[in-house]
């Protein structure tokens, strides 16, 4: 069976990371699998796939992922594959429209990575979504919350839930990588680490504002890039926190950075899954996250939860972890919770779907 995984780009993000981690494992298990990008800009994730001998190509339309000419380019590739597995918008639309254009019998799979998107607020997109999702032979949600939200949006009940998986052994290997410059500079500090793209939904602002309520020994470390980084940097300057905030941008040694964390924080307004939370848990780090769908189910009864934008409660939870016994208790619970999301469960579930739709 030959499968094409299509995604907007391989910039930092949970969906992108799942491609990078999962595809080599599917190939090891006997599946032929290539990756197609709408945006072919060089990134750490793209290079990681190439280093693993995965075929990665891109469609070369000046990296404008909203260019509808992608429909025709994708359509030309259908005859080479048995299954096309799409991720994220607008890839979702372009793949479905390519199938309609060609009247192809190719099997399509789509993975929903979020509990919410702005399209759902507009009637025209509601109609388009319901029409175009029908082109997919299987639709997968990465959490029960994402499933419920999408099922209600599409008015259907056949969506499958498959939790994202994390290669826990690989995370622990990455944790041993060199991160000396960061560890040496902040060896006497407590690092609050957040791994997320700089988008409004990720809300780095709350972590930055919380720093003004915490002792100077606390340093915020942000891993990721995106359109709101400039805004966040200005906020840091305006609040006089320049010496207490580190913007690392995109990094390929995320495991090593998480391993330096005193606490891993995810302050998202919404989240489909929360891969960085599980990676932090796998390394025995206490995780504090917002009490939002998708993310809360991972963290609840293991790590700690707070309401979105609630800097006061976030501060109190951080300071509560200064008690060594409590810190140790939460760390242990988080490490145990991470084992529930081992990648092999997800790989097997996906392969079951590929085989079933090709029967």
mmCIF file of C-alpha atoms in Angstrom:
data_model
loop_
_atom_site.group_PDB
_atom_site.id
_atom_site.type_symbol
_atom_site.label_atom_id
_atom_site.label_comp_id
_atom_site.label_asym_id
_atom_site.label_seq_id
_atom_site.Cartn_x
_atom_site.Cartn_y
_atom_site.Cartn_z
ATOM 1 C CA UNK A 1 0.000 0.000 0.000
ATOM 2 C CA UNK A 2 1.340 3.433 -0.944
ATOM 3 C CA UNK A 3 0.239 6.422 1.130
ATOM 4 C CA UNK A 4 0.780 10.158 0.689
ATOM 5 C CA UNK A 5 0.679 12.322 3.823
ATOM 6 C CA UNK A 6 -0.143 15.943 2.901
ATOM 7 C CA UNK A 7 0.268 18.890 5.271
ATOM 8 C CA UNK A 8 0.619 22.661 4.938
ATOM 9 C CA UNK A 9 4.207 22.828 6.123
ATOM 10 C CA UNK A 10 6.657 21.342 8.602
ATOM 11 C CA UNK A 11 6.969 24.319 10.905
ATOM 12 C CA UNK A 12 6.744 23.656 14.629
ATOM 13 C CA UNK A 13 3.407 22.295 15.823
ATOM 14 C CA UNK A 14 1.738 19.169 17.114
ATOM 15 C CA UNK A 15 0.348 18.087 13.742
ATOM 16 C CA UNK A 16 3.700 18.643 12.101
ATOM 17 C CA UNK A 17 5.546 16.786 14.817
ATOM 18 C CA UNK A 18 3.213 13.828 14.441
ATOM 19 C CA UNK A 19 4.177 13.570 10.756
ATOM 20 C CA UNK A 20 7.870 13.646 11.577
ATOM 21 C CA UNK A 21 7.622 10.980 14.263
ATOM 22 C CA UNK A 22 4.991 8.715 12.709
ATOM 23 C CA UNK A 23 5.972 8.405 9.054
ATOM 24 C CA UNK A 24 9.348 6.671 9.635
ATOM 25 C CA UNK A 25 7.610 4.170 11.939
ATOM 26 C CA UNK A 26 4.971 3.329 9.329
ATOM 27 C CA UNK A 27 7.745 2.787 6.797
ATOM 28 C CA UNK A 28 9.603 0.495 9.203
ATOM 29 C CA UNK A 29 6.404 -1.558 9.495
ATOM 30 C CA UNK A 30 6.179 -2.099 5.735
ATOM 31 C CA UNK A 31 4.041 0.787 4.472
ATOM 32 C CA UNK A 32 5.212 2.906 1.558
ATOM 33 C CA UNK A 33 4.683 6.496 2.685
ATOM 34 C CA UNK A 34 5.728 9.849 1.240
ATOM 35 C CA UNK A 35 5.188 13.390 2.549
ATOM 36 C CA UNK A 36 3.917 16.316 0.475
ATOM 37 C CA UNK A 37 4.111 19.934 1.664
ATOM 38 C CA UNK A 38 2.274 23.002 0.425
ATOM 39 C CA UNK A 39 4.974 25.220 1.952
ATOM 40 C CA UNK A 40 8.450 23.871 1.249
ATOM 41 C CA UNK A 41 10.493 26.234 3.394
ATOM 42 C CA UNK A 42 13.430 24.443 5.036
ATOM 43 C CA UNK A 43 12.744 23.577 8.676
ATOM 44 C CA UNK A 44 14.189 21.302 11.341
ATOM 45 C CA UNK A 45 11.236 18.948 10.950
ATOM 46 C CA UNK A 46 11.645 18.714 7.195
ATOM 47 C CA UNK A 47 15.341 17.948 7.582
ATOM 48 C CA UNK A 48 14.585 15.331 10.224
ATOM 49 C CA UNK A 49 12.400 13.447 7.759
ATOM 50 C CA UNK A 50 15.055 13.688 5.061
ATOM 51 C CA UNK A 51 17.657 12.399 7.520
ATOM 52 C CA UNK A 52 15.389 9.376 8.020
ATOM 53 C CA UNK A 53 15.322 8.770 4.240
ATOM 54 C CA UNK A 54 11.666 9.813 3.917
ATOM 55 C CA UNK A 55 10.654 11.231 0.541
ATOM 56 C CA UNK A 56 9.536 14.836 1.090
ATOM 57 C CA UNK A 57 8.328 16.990 -1.794
ATOM 58 C CA UNK A 58 6.526 20.296 -2.114
ATOM 59 C CA UNK A 59 4.303 21.854 -4.723
ATOM 60 C CA UNK A 60 6.286 25.012 -5.401
ATOM 61 C CA UNK A 61 3.637 27.735 -5.582
ATOM 62 C CA UNK A 62 5.672 30.471 -3.862
ATOM 63 C CA UNK A 63 4.773 29.006 -0.461
ATOM 64 C CA UNK A 64 1.284 30.537 -0.507
ATOM 65 C CA UNK A 65 -0.666 27.670 1.016
ATOM 66 C CA UNK A 66 -4.001 29.298 0.097
ATOM 67 C CA UNK A 67 -3.331 29.205 -3.646
ATOM 68 C CA UNK A 68 -6.184 27.140 -5.201
ATOM 69 C CA UNK A 69 -3.886 25.916 -7.968
ATOM 70 C CA UNK A 70 -2.728 23.342 -5.418
ATOM 71 C CA UNK A 71 -5.929 21.471 -6.272
ATOM 72 C CA UNK A 72 -4.661 20.688 -9.769
ATOM 73 C CA UNK A 73 -1.156 19.800 -8.619
ATOM 74 C CA UNK A 74 -2.458 17.432 -5.947
ATOM 75 C CA UNK A 75 -4.876 15.859 -8.418
ATOM 76 C CA UNK A 76 -1.992 14.857 -10.695
ATOM 77 C CA UNK A 77 -0.478 12.798 -7.872
ATOM 78 C CA UNK A 78 -3.538 10.664 -7.104
ATOM 79 C CA UNK A 79 -2.690 7.938 -9.611
ATOM 80 C CA UNK A 80 0.556 7.195 -7.732
ATOM 81 C CA UNK A 81 -1.078 6.395 -4.381
ATOM 82 C CA UNK A 82 -3.691 4.168 -2.773
ATOM 83 C CA UNK A 83 -4.432 6.566 0.092
ATOM 84 C CA UNK A 84 -3.980 10.300 0.625
ATOM 85 C CA UNK A 85 -3.950 11.315 4.283
ATOM 86 C CA UNK A 86 -4.464 15.059 4.811
ATOM 87 C CA UNK A 87 -3.762 17.262 7.814
ATOM 88 C CA UNK A 88 -4.842 20.834 8.627
ATOM 89 C CA UNK A 89 -6.629 23.560 6.664
ATOM 90 C CA UNK A 90 -6.417 24.438 3.749
ATOM 91 C CA UNK A 91 -4.869 21.054 2.850
ATOM 92 C CA UNK A 92 -8.231 19.614 3.925
ATOM 93 C CA UNK A 93 -10.004 21.556 1.164
ATOM 94 C CA UNK A 94 -7.428 21.168 -1.601
ATOM 95 C CA UNK A 95 -7.280 17.366 -1.291
ATOM 96 C CA UNK A 96 -11.078 16.998 -1.217
ATOM 97 C CA UNK A 97 -11.523 19.325 -4.202
ATOM 98 C CA UNK A 98 -8.833 17.425 -6.131
ATOM 99 C CA UNK A 99 -10.829 14.227 -5.654
ATOM 100 C CA UNK A 100 -14.008 15.926 -6.885
ATOM 101 C CA UNK A 101 -12.183 17.408 -9.882
ATOM 102 C CA UNK A 102 -10.740 14.073 -10.987
ATOM 103 C CA UNK A 103 -13.711 11.893 -9.961
ATOM 104 C CA UNK A 104 -11.008 9.668 -8.503
ATOM 105 C CA UNK A 105 -11.738 6.539 -6.475
ATOM 106 C CA UNK A 106 -8.675 7.157 -4.307
ATOM 107 C CA UNK A 107 -9.218 6.694 -0.572
ATOM 108 C CA UNK A 108 -8.910 9.811 1.578
ATOM 109 C CA UNK A 109 -8.201 10.121 5.298
ATOM 110 C CA UNK A 110 -8.260 13.331 7.326
ATOM 111 C CA UNK A 111 -7.021 13.961 10.862
ATOM 112 C CA UNK A 112 -8.647 16.727 12.901
ATOM 113 C CA UNK A 113 -6.074 18.214 15.276
ATOM 114 C CA UNK A 114 -8.100 20.883 17.071
ATOM 115 C CA UNK A 115 -11.316 21.347 19.012
ATOM 116 C CA UNK A 116 -12.046 24.684 17.320
ATOM 117 C CA UNK A 117 -11.274 26.815 14.295
ATOM 118 C CA UNK A 118 -12.630 30.168 13.137
ATOM 119 C CA UNK A 119 -14.266 28.679 10.028
ATOM 120 C CA UNK A 120 -16.942 27.208 12.257
ATOM 121 C CA UNK A 121 -18.171 30.715 13.071
ATOM 122 C CA UNK A 122 -19.259 31.374 9.472
ATOM 123 C CA UNK A 123 -22.287 29.859 7.719
ATOM 124 C CA UNK A 124 -20.602 29.566 4.310
ATOM 125 C CA UNK A 125 -17.730 27.565 5.774
ATOM 126 C CA UNK A 126 -20.149 25.372 7.716
ATOM 127 C CA UNK A 127 -21.753 24.354 4.430
ATOM 128 C CA UNK A 128 -18.404 23.907 2.676
ATOM 129 C CA UNK A 129 -17.020 21.821 5.524
ATOM 130 C CA UNK A 130 -19.985 19.452 5.511
ATOM 131 C CA UNK A 131 -19.706 19.003 1.755
ATOM 132 C CA UNK A 132 -15.932 18.571 1.560
ATOM 133 C CA UNK A 133 -15.533 16.329 4.620
ATOM 134 C CA UNK A 134 -17.869 13.888 2.846
ATOM 135 C CA UNK A 135 -15.082 13.221 0.341
ATOM 136 C CA UNK A 136 -13.041 11.502 3.065
ATOM 137 C CA UNK A 137 -13.359 7.764 3.647
ATOM 138 C CA UNK A 138 -12.206 8.116 7.250
ATOM 139 C CA UNK A 139 -12.081 11.111 9.574
ATOM 140 C CA UNK A 140 -9.975 10.884 12.717
ATOM 141 C CA UNK A 141 -10.013 13.180 15.748
ATOM 142 C CA UNK A 142 -7.028 13.233 18.083
ATOM 143 C CA UNK A 143 -9.112 13.475 21.275
ATOM 144 C CA UNK A 144 -12.689 12.834 22.427
ATOM 145 C CA UNK A 145 -13.212 16.603 22.717
ATOM 146 C CA UNK A 146 -12.039 17.187 19.151
ATOM 147 C CA UNK A 147 -14.359 14.380 18.074
ATOM 148 C CA UNK A 148 -17.405 15.835 19.818
ATOM 149 C CA UNK A 149 -16.750 19.333 18.480
ATOM 150 C CA UNK A 150 -16.286 18.128 14.906
ATOM 151 C CA UNK A 151 -19.233 15.712 15.080
ATOM 152 C CA UNK A 152 -21.510 18.537 16.168
ATOM 153 C CA UNK A 153 -20.110 20.838 13.484
ATOM 154 C CA UNK A 154 -20.572 18.283 10.693
ATOM 155 C CA UNK A 155 -23.747 16.718 12.144
ATOM 156 C CA UNK A 156 -22.380 13.180 11.833
ATOM 157 C CA UNK A 157 -21.471 10.340 14.182
ATOM 158 C CA UNK A 158 -18.868 8.266 12.326
ATOM 159 C CA UNK A 159 -15.702 10.125 13.365
ATOM 160 C CA UNK A 160 -12.990 7.959 14.924
ATOM 161 C CA UNK A 161 -10.919 8.990 17.930
ATOM 162 C CA UNK A 162 -7.245 8.049 17.902
ATOM 163 C CA UNK A 163 -5.106 9.739 20.523
ATOM 164 C CA UNK A 164 -1.890 11.225 19.252
ATOM 165 C CA UNK A 165 1.062 9.187 20.390
ATOM 166 C CA UNK A 166 4.464 10.239 21.584
ATOM 167 C CA UNK A 167 7.657 8.256 21.102
ATOM 168 C CA UNK A 168 8.539 8.263 24.779
ATOM 169 C CA UNK A 169 11.860 6.488 24.292
ATOM 170 C CA UNK A 170 12.918 9.052 21.681
ATOM 171 C CA UNK A 171 11.952 11.931 23.970
ATOM 172 C CA UNK A 172 14.236 10.503 26.651
ATOM 173 C CA UNK A 173 17.063 10.139 24.132
ATOM 174 C CA UNK A 174 16.600 13.762 23.012
ATOM 175 C CA UNK A 175 16.661 14.861 26.650
ATOM 176 C CA UNK A 176 20.319 13.826 26.833
ATOM 177 C CA UNK A 177 21.396 16.132 24.007
ATOM 178 C CA UNK A 178 23.666 19.089 24.596
ATOM 179 C CA UNK A 179 21.959 22.222 25.878
ATOM 180 C CA UNK A 180 24.914 23.574 27.812
ATOM 181 C CA UNK A 181 24.603 27.260 26.952
ATOM 182 C CA UNK A 182 21.078 27.479 28.321
ATOM 183 C CA UNK A 183 21.783 25.322 31.363
ATOM 184 C CA UNK A 184 24.946 27.220 32.273
ATOM 185 C CA UNK A 185 23.426 30.688 31.902
ATOM 186 C CA UNK A 186 20.398 29.842 34.026
ATOM 187 C CA UNK A 187 21.835 27.187 36.343
ATOM 188 C CA UNK A 188 20.574 28.980 39.449
ATOM 189 C CA UNK A 189 17.153 29.790 37.995
ATOM 190 C CA UNK A 190 13.852 27.952 37.671
ATOM 191 C CA UNK A 191 12.867 27.627 34.025
ATOM 192 C CA UNK A 192 9.223 27.755 32.993
ATOM 193 C CA UNK A 193 9.241 26.205 29.519
ATOM 194 C CA UNK A 194 6.526 26.540 26.908
ATOM 195 C CA UNK A 195 6.764 24.828 23.499
ATOM 196 C CA UNK A 196 4.214 26.269 21.076
ATOM 197 C CA UNK A 197 3.847 28.332 17.935
ATOM 198 C CA UNK A 198 3.351 32.053 18.511
ATOM 199 C CA UNK A 199 -0.345 32.190 17.665
ATOM 200 C CA UNK A 200 -3.177 33.842 19.592
ATOM 201 C CA UNK A 201 -4.557 30.450 20.630
ATOM 202 C CA UNK A 202 -1.316 29.543 22.449
ATOM 203 C CA UNK A 203 -1.431 32.661 24.657
ATOM 204 C CA UNK A 204 2.201 33.141 25.631
ATOM 205 C CA UNK A 205 0.974 36.498 26.994
ATOM 206 C CA UNK A 206 -0.386 34.897 30.172
ATOM 207 C CA UNK A 207 2.961 33.310 31.037
ATOM 208 C CA UNK A 208 4.757 36.609 30.403
ATOM 209 C CA UNK A 209 2.327 38.558 32.587
ATOM 210 C CA UNK A 210 2.583 35.920 35.313
ATOM 211 C CA UNK A 211 6.324 36.553 35.572
ATOM 212 C CA UNK A 212 5.600 39.997 37.033
ATOM 213 C CA UNK A 213 3.972 38.200 39.991
ATOM 214 C CA UNK A 214 6.810 35.724 40.556
ATOM 215 C CA UNK A 215 10.226 36.000 42.227
ATOM 216 C CA UNK A 216 13.161 36.871 39.964
ATOM 217 C CA UNK A 217 14.484 33.307 40.079
ATOM 218 C CA UNK A 218 11.767 32.303 37.599
ATOM 219 C CA UNK A 219 12.678 32.537 33.906
ATOM 220 C CA UNK A 220 10.254 31.924 31.021
ATOM 221 C CA UNK A 221 11.677 30.013 28.044
ATOM 222 C CA UNK A 222 9.634 29.976 24.835
ATOM 223 C CA UNK A 223 10.353 27.483 22.055
ATOM 224 C CA UNK A 224 8.592 28.211 18.785
ATOM 225 C CA UNK A 225 8.019 30.818 16.129
ATOM 226 C CA UNK A 226 5.071 32.584 14.557
ATOM 227 C CA UNK A 227 3.334 35.833 13.751
ATOM 228 C CA UNK A 228 2.877 36.921 17.392
ATOM 229 C CA UNK A 229 6.487 36.658 18.474
ATOM 230 C CA UNK A 230 7.083 40.372 17.798
ATOM 231 C CA UNK A 231 4.033 41.287 19.885
ATOM 232 C CA UNK A 232 5.239 39.113 22.766
ATOM 233 C CA UNK A 233 8.740 40.571 22.618
ATOM 234 C CA UNK A 234 7.279 44.076 22.848
ATOM 235 C CA UNK A 235 5.216 43.024 25.869
ATOM 236 C CA UNK A 236 8.379 41.709 27.528
ATOM 237 C CA UNK A 237 10.143 45.022 26.896
ATOM 238 C CA UNK A 238 7.173 47.063 28.139
ATOM 239 C CA UNK A 239 6.991 45.025 31.362
ATOM 240 C CA UNK A 240 10.743 45.271 31.990
ATOM 241 C CA UNK A 241 11.215 41.498 31.752
ATOM 242 C CA UNK A 242 13.931 41.350 29.113
ATOM 243 C CA UNK A 243 16.368 39.576 31.458
ATOM 244 C CA UNK A 244 13.774 37.008 32.505
ATOM 245 C CA UNK A 245 12.382 35.823 29.163
ATOM 246 C CA UNK A 246 14.164 33.734 26.544
ATOM 247 C CA UNK A 247 12.875 33.408 22.983
ATOM 248 C CA UNK A 248 14.614 30.412 21.429
ATOM 249 C CA UNK A 249 12.663 30.267 18.174
ATOM 250 C CA UNK A 250 12.463 26.941 16.366
ATOM 251 C CA UNK A 251 14.662 24.265 17.921
ATOM 252 C CA UNK A 252 15.397 20.670 17.031
ATOM 253 C CA UNK A 253 16.555 19.722 20.544
ATOM 254 C CA UNK A 254 13.182 20.271 22.219
ATOM 255 C CA UNK A 255 13.646 17.245 24.462
ATOM 256 C CA UNK A 256 16.859 18.680 25.877
ATOM 257 C CA UNK A 257 15.177 22.013 26.573
ATOM 258 C CA UNK A 258 12.192 20.364 28.258
ATOM 259 C CA UNK A 259 14.624 18.389 30.379
ATOM 260 C CA UNK A 260 15.993 21.659 31.782
ATOM 261 C CA UNK A 261 12.508 22.830 32.761
ATOM 262 C CA UNK A 262 11.491 23.258 36.353
ATOM 263 C CA UNK A 263 7.881 23.332 35.136
ATOM 264 C CA UNK A 264 6.325 22.869 31.684
ATOM 265 C CA UNK A 265 3.467 25.280 31.008
ATOM 266 C CA UNK A 266 0.781 25.210 28.314
ATOM 267 C CA UNK A 267 -1.477 28.273 28.444
ATOM 268 C CA UNK A 268 -3.550 27.602 25.313
ATOM 269 C CA UNK A 269 -7.047 28.998 24.790
ATOM 270 C CA UNK A 270 -7.832 25.775 22.932
ATOM 271 C CA UNK A 271 -5.831 22.692 22.085
ATOM 272 C CA UNK A 272 -6.523 19.509 20.184
ATOM 273 C CA UNK A 273 -4.026 17.399 22.082
ATOM 274 C CA UNK A 274 -0.949 18.836 23.783
ATOM 275 C CA UNK A 275 2.099 16.902 22.636
ATOM 276 C CA UNK A 276 4.542 19.113 24.535
ATOM 277 C CA UNK A 277 2.653 18.387 27.754
ATOM 278 C CA UNK A 278 3.156 14.655 27.301
ATOM 279 C CA UNK A 279 6.803 15.091 26.334
ATOM 280 C CA UNK A 280 7.365 17.097 29.506
ATOM 281 C CA UNK A 281 5.522 14.475 31.549
ATOM 282 C CA UNK A 282 7.645 11.710 30.033
ATOM 283 C CA UNK A 283 10.683 13.488 31.446
ATOM 284 C CA UNK A 284 9.126 13.692 34.902
ATOM 285 C CA UNK A 285 8.365 17.406 34.742
ATOM 286 C CA UNK A 286 5.296 18.866 36.453
ATOM 287 C CA UNK A 287 2.928 20.249 33.832
ATOM 288 C CA UNK A 288 0.612 23.191 34.408
ATOM 289 C CA UNK A 289 -1.974 23.688 31.676
ATOM 290 C CA UNK A 290 -5.185 25.503 30.957
ATOM 291 C CA UNK A 291 -8.435 23.710 31.689
ATOM 292 C CA UNK A 292 -9.531 23.503 28.052
ATOM 293 C CA UNK A 293 -10.857 20.645 25.945
ATOM 294 C CA UNK A 294 -8.258 18.211 24.690
ATOM 295 C CA UNK A 295 -5.472 19.477 26.907
ATOM 296 C CA UNK A 296 -7.303 19.118 30.213
ATOM 297 C CA UNK A 297 -7.962 15.400 29.737
ATOM 298 C CA UNK A 298 -4.251 14.760 29.365
ATOM 299 C CA UNK A 299 -3.254 16.794 32.406
ATOM 300 C CA UNK A 300 -6.171 16.340 34.813
ATOM 301 C CA UNK A 301 -5.366 14.233 37.931
ATOM 302 C CA UNK A 302 -1.689 14.224 36.989
ATOM 303 C CA UNK A 303 -0.517 17.786 36.447
ATOM 304 C CA UNK A 304 -2.245 21.023 37.448
ATOM 305 C CA UNK A 305 -4.941 23.050 35.671
ATOM 306 C CA UNK A 306 -5.902 26.732 35.619
ATOM 307 C CA UNK A 307 -8.466 28.775 33.701
ATOM 308 C CA UNK A 308 -7.391 30.547 30.531
ATOM 309 C CA UNK A 309 -5.695 33.925 31.055
ATOM 310 C CA UNK A 310 -5.802 33.507 34.868
ATOM 311 C CA UNK A 311 -2.335 34.760 35.800
ATOM 312 C CA UNK A 312 -3.121 34.831 39.511
ATOM 313 C CA UNK A 313 -3.990 31.128 39.714
ATOM 314 C CA UNK A 314 -1.038 30.247 37.489
ATOM 315 C CA UNK A 315 1.246 32.102 39.893
ATOM 316 C CA UNK A 316 -0.240 30.267 42.877
ATOM 317 C CA UNK A 317 0.237 26.863 41.237
ATOM 318 C CA UNK A 318 3.847 27.642 40.340
ATOM 319 C CA UNK A 319 4.607 28.732 43.893
ATOM 320 C CA UNK A 320 2.769 25.721 45.319
ATOM 321 C CA UNK A 321 5.272 23.517 43.496
ATOM 322 C CA UNK A 322 8.070 25.044 45.543
ATOM 323 C CA UNK A 323 7.143 22.486 48.217
ATOM 324 C CA UNK A 324 9.495 19.585 47.435
ATOM 325 C CA UNK A 325 7.060 16.848 48.459
ATOM 326 C CA UNK A 326 4.300 18.290 46.286
ATOM 327 C CA UNK A 327 6.698 18.817 43.378
ATOM 328 C CA UNK A 328 7.805 15.174 43.638
ATOM 329 C CA UNK A 329 4.202 13.931 43.830
ATOM 330 C CA UNK A 330 3.094 15.828 40.712
ATOM 331 C CA UNK A 331 6.249 14.834 38.821
ATOM 332 C CA UNK A 332 5.583 11.166 39.519
ATOM 333 C CA UNK A 333 1.935 11.398 38.469
ATOM 334 C CA UNK A 334 2.911 13.154 35.241
ATOM 335 C CA UNK A 335 5.507 10.501 34.377
ATOM 336 C CA UNK A 336 2.919 7.763 34.921
ATOM 337 C CA UNK A 337 0.322 9.560 32.782
ATOM 338 C CA UNK A 338 2.731 9.868 29.841
ATOM 339 C CA UNK A 339 2.885 6.079 29.472
ATOM 340 C CA UNK A 340 -0.773 6.078 28.369
ATOM 341 C CA UNK A 341 0.175 7.890 25.156
ATOM 342 C CA UNK A 342 2.870 5.618 23.773
ATOM 343 C CA UNK A 343 3.196 6.005 20.014
ATOM 344 C CA UNK A 344 2.814 2.326 19.106
ATOM 345 C CA UNK A 345 -0.879 2.393 20.015
ATOM 346 C CA UNK A 346 -1.513 5.230 17.566
ATOM 347 C CA UNK A 347 0.558 3.694 14.757
ATOM 348 C CA UNK A 348 -1.383 0.428 14.952
ATOM 349 C CA UNK A 349 -4.732 2.236 15.001
ATOM 350 C CA UNK A 350 -3.882 4.258 11.883
ATOM 351 C CA UNK A 351 -2.695 1.196 10.022
ATOM 352 C CA UNK A 352 -5.921 -0.595 10.869
ATOM 353 C CA UNK A 353 -7.826 2.225 9.156
ATOM 354 C CA UNK A 354 -5.559 2.241 6.084
ATOM 355 C CA UNK A 355 -6.113 -1.492 5.668
ATOM 356 C CA UNK A 356 -9.853 -1.318 6.286
ATOM 357 C CA UNK A 357 -10.632 1.392 3.705
ATOM 358 C CA UNK A 358 -8.599 -0.530 1.104
ATOM 359 C CA UNK A 359 -10.387 -3.846 1.582
#
